[in-house]
Tab-separated table of N, CA and C in Angstrom:
chain	number	residue	atom	x	y	z
A	1	MET	N	-23.261	82.793	-1.376
A	1	MET	CA	-24.440	83.284	-2.050
A	1	MET	C	-24.122	83.382	-3.537
A	2	LEU	N	-25.000	82.871	-4.352
A	2	LEU	CA	-24.819	82.970	-5.793
A	2	LEU	C	-25.419	84.277	-6.280
A	3	THR	N	-24.683	84.982	-7.110
A	3	THR	CA	-25.163	86.244	-7.661
A	3	THR	C	-24.966	86.258	-9.164
A	4	GLY	N	-25.728	87.084	-9.863
A	4	GLY	CA	-25.564	87.234	-11.300
A	4	GLY	C	-26.847	87.690	-11.957
A	5	LYS	N	-26.709	88.434	-13.032
A	5	LYS	CA	-27.876	88.918	-13.765
A	5	LYS	C	-28.413	87.847	-14.712
A	6	THR	N	-27.541	87.053	-15.268
A	6	THR	CA	-27.953	85.993	-16.179
A	6	THR	C	-27.356	84.678	-15.707
A	7	LYS	N	-27.801	83.572	-16.298
A	7	LYS	CA	-27.264	82.279	-15.880
A	7	LYS	C	-25.792	82.113	-16.269
A	8	HIS	N	-25.304	82.968	-17.175
A	8	HIS	CA	-23.914	82.883	-17.607
A	8	HIS	C	-22.976	83.732	-16.752
A	9	SER	N	-23.541	84.644	-15.944
A	9	SER	CA	-22.691	85.520	-15.136
A	9	SER	C	-22.773	85.199	-13.646
A	10	VAL	N	-23.236	84.012	-13.298
A	10	VAL	CA	-23.385	83.639	-11.893
A	10	VAL	C	-22.017	83.399	-11.267
A	11	ARG	N	-21.871	83.928	-10.046
A	11	ARG	CA	-20.648	83.682	-9.286
A	11	ARG	C	-21.022	83.460	-7.833
A	12	ASP	N	-20.113	82.850	-7.094
A	12	ASP	CA	-20.326	82.572	-5.679
A	12	ASP	C	-19.664	83.676	-4.864
A	13	ALA	N	-20.464	84.600	-4.331
A	13	ALA	CA	-19.936	85.736	-3.573
A	13	ALA	C	-19.803	85.358	-2.099
A	14	LYS	N	-18.723	85.765	-1.483
A	14	LYS	CA	-18.501	85.540	-0.057
A	14	LYS	C	-18.891	86.805	0.694
A	15	ILE	N	-19.871	86.695	1.558
A	15	ILE	CA	-20.308	87.833	2.361
A	15	ILE	C	-19.994	87.512	3.811
A	16	ARG	N	-19.232	88.355	4.444
A	16	ARG	CA	-18.768	88.093	5.808
A	16	ARG	C	-19.713	88.686	6.847
A	17	TYR	N	-19.671	88.093	8.031
A	17	TYR	CA	-20.413	88.623	9.174
A	17	TYR	C	-19.771	89.924	9.624
A	18	ALA	N	-20.587	90.895	10.019
A	18	ALA	CA	-20.091	92.161	10.560
A	18	ALA	C	-19.916	92.014	12.071
A	19	ASP	N	-19.069	92.847	12.646
A	19	ASP	CA	-18.845	92.813	14.085
A	19	ASP	C	-20.099	93.231	14.860
A	20	ASP	N	-20.840	94.200	14.335
A	20	ASP	CA	-22.053	94.685	14.987
A	20	ASP	C	-23.242	93.900	14.445
A	21	PRO	N	-23.933	93.121	15.290
A	21	PRO	CA	-25.055	92.308	14.808
A	21	PRO	C	-26.184	93.124	14.167
A	22	GLU	N	-26.357	94.381	14.579
A	22	GLU	CA	-27.423	95.201	14.005
A	22	GLU	C	-27.099	95.684	12.591
A	23	LEU	N	-25.830	95.628	12.208
A	23	LEU	CA	-25.418	96.079	10.880
A	23	LEU	C	-24.957	94.928	9.982
A	24	CYS	N	-25.093	93.719	10.469
A	24	CYS	CA	-24.572	92.546	9.758
A	24	CYS	C	-25.479	92.164	8.583
A	25	PRO	N	-24.959	92.191	7.352
A	25	PRO	CA	-25.781	91.826	6.192
A	25	PRO	C	-26.176	90.350	6.187
A	26	VAL	N	-25.334	89.506	6.744
A	26	VAL	CA	-25.641	88.068	6.768
A	26	VAL	C	-26.814	87.806	7.701
A	27	GLN	N	-26.798	88.409	8.874
A	27	GLN	CA	-27.897	88.211	9.812
A	27	GLN	C	-29.190	88.849	9.293
A	28	ALA	N	-29.089	89.985	8.623
A	28	ALA	CA	-30.269	90.625	8.044
A	28	ALA	C	-30.884	89.733	6.960
A	29	TRP	N	-30.024	89.156	6.113
A	29	TRP	CA	-30.492	88.264	5.044
A	29	TRP	C	-31.161	87.030	5.629
A	30	THR	N	-30.568	86.451	6.648
A	30	THR	CA	-31.122	85.260	7.289
A	30	THR	C	-32.484	85.570	7.905
A	31	ALA	N	-32.610	86.698	8.577
A	31	ALA	CA	-33.883	87.093	9.179
A	31	ALA	C	-34.944	87.332	8.099
A	32	TYR	N	-34.550	87.977	6.992
A	32	TYR	CA	-35.471	88.243	5.889
A	32	TYR	C	-36.003	86.933	5.301
A	33	ARG	N	-35.119	86.007	5.012
A	33	ARG	CA	-35.551	84.751	4.399
A	33	ARG	C	-36.382	83.924	5.367
A	34	THR	N	-36.048	83.934	6.653
A	34	THR	CA	-36.817	83.195	7.649
A	34	THR	C	-38.245	83.731	7.719
A	35	ARG	N	-38.381	85.046	7.722
A	35	ARG	CA	-39.717	85.648	7.767
A	35	ARG	C	-40.479	85.394	6.471
A	36	LEU	N	-39.798	85.447	5.335
A	36	LEU	CA	-40.436	85.182	4.055
A	36	LEU	C	-41.000	83.770	4.013
A	37	VAL	N	-40.239	82.799	4.487
A	37	VAL	CA	-40.698	81.410	4.530
A	37	VAL	C	-41.892	81.285	5.473
A	38	ALA	N	-41.816	81.929	6.643
A	38	ALA	CA	-42.896	81.837	7.624
A	38	ALA	C	-44.198	82.443	7.099
A	39	GLU	N	-44.104	83.529	6.358
A	39	GLU	CA	-45.301	84.222	5.894
A	39	GLU	C	-45.824	83.741	4.545
A	40	HIS	N	-44.940	83.202	3.674
A	40	HIS	CA	-45.363	82.897	2.305
A	40	HIS	C	-45.100	81.468	1.847
A	41	GLY	N	-44.609	80.622	2.709
A	41	GLY	CA	-44.494	79.222	2.349
A	41	GLY	C	-43.073	78.695	2.242
A	42	GLN	N	-42.971	77.393	2.348
A	42	GLN	CA	-41.685	76.693	2.381
A	42	GLN	C	-40.920	76.766	1.060
A	43	HIS	N	-41.610	77.008	-0.056
A	43	HIS	CA	-40.911	77.061	-1.349
A	43	HIS	C	-39.877	78.189	-1.396
A	44	TRP	N	-40.011	79.209	-0.520
A	44	TRP	CA	-39.033	80.303	-0.473
A	44	TRP	C	-37.744	79.893	0.224
A	45	ALA	N	-37.717	78.724	0.848
A	45	ALA	CA	-36.502	78.250	1.517
A	45	ALA	C	-35.513	77.637	0.527
A	46	ASP	N	-35.976	77.295	-0.659
A	46	ASP	CA	-35.106	76.692	-1.676
A	46	ASP	C	-34.070	77.715	-2.141
A	47	PRO	N	-32.769	77.354	-2.122
A	47	PRO	CA	-31.723	78.295	-2.526
A	47	PRO	C	-31.824	78.775	-3.971
A	48	SER	N	-32.555	78.077	-4.822
A	48	SER	CA	-32.665	78.488	-6.225
A	48	SER	C	-33.767	79.531	-6.458
A	49	THR	N	-34.531	79.868	-5.431
A	49	THR	CA	-35.575	80.883	-5.585
A	49	THR	C	-34.952	82.276	-5.701
A	50	PRO	N	-35.691	83.233	-6.253
A	50	PRO	CA	-35.153	84.604	-6.384
A	50	PRO	C	-34.817	85.215	-5.026
A	51	ALA	N	-33.900	86.159	-5.049
A	51	ALA	CA	-33.464	86.784	-3.799
A	51	ALA	C	-34.564	87.630	-3.183
A	52	PHE	N	-35.348	88.317	-3.999
A	52	PHE	CA	-36.382	89.202	-3.478
A	52	PHE	C	-37.699	88.941	-4.180
A	53	VAL	N	-38.781	89.209	-3.474
A	53	VAL	CA	-40.113	89.034	-4.030
A	53	VAL	C	-40.379	90.146	-5.033
A	54	GLY	N	-40.890	89.808	-6.196
A	54	GLY	CA	-41.210	90.811	-7.202
A	54	GLY	C	-42.434	91.624	-6.809
A	55	ILE	N	-42.502	92.829	-7.309
A	55	ILE	CA	-43.639	93.708	-7.069
A	55	ILE	C	-44.332	93.957	-8.399
A	56	ASP	N	-45.607	93.617	-8.463
A	56	ASP	CA	-46.383	93.801	-9.680
A	56	ASP	C	-47.179	95.089	-9.566
A	57	GLN	N	-46.891	96.042	-10.416
A	57	GLN	CA	-47.594	97.312	-10.365
A	57	GLN	C	-48.869	97.201	-11.124
């Protein structure tokens, strides 16, 4: 997973699977992105899209 606040601070973070599937951040992330794509379109499947949907107040 690429992380960073700016394009100059991007790094490739390694996130491991947890032993308990209910607490696993990798499985939670995968489920979140799968649902996001299903509900809001295929463009959210692109790895270059933002990690989370913005909220406009």
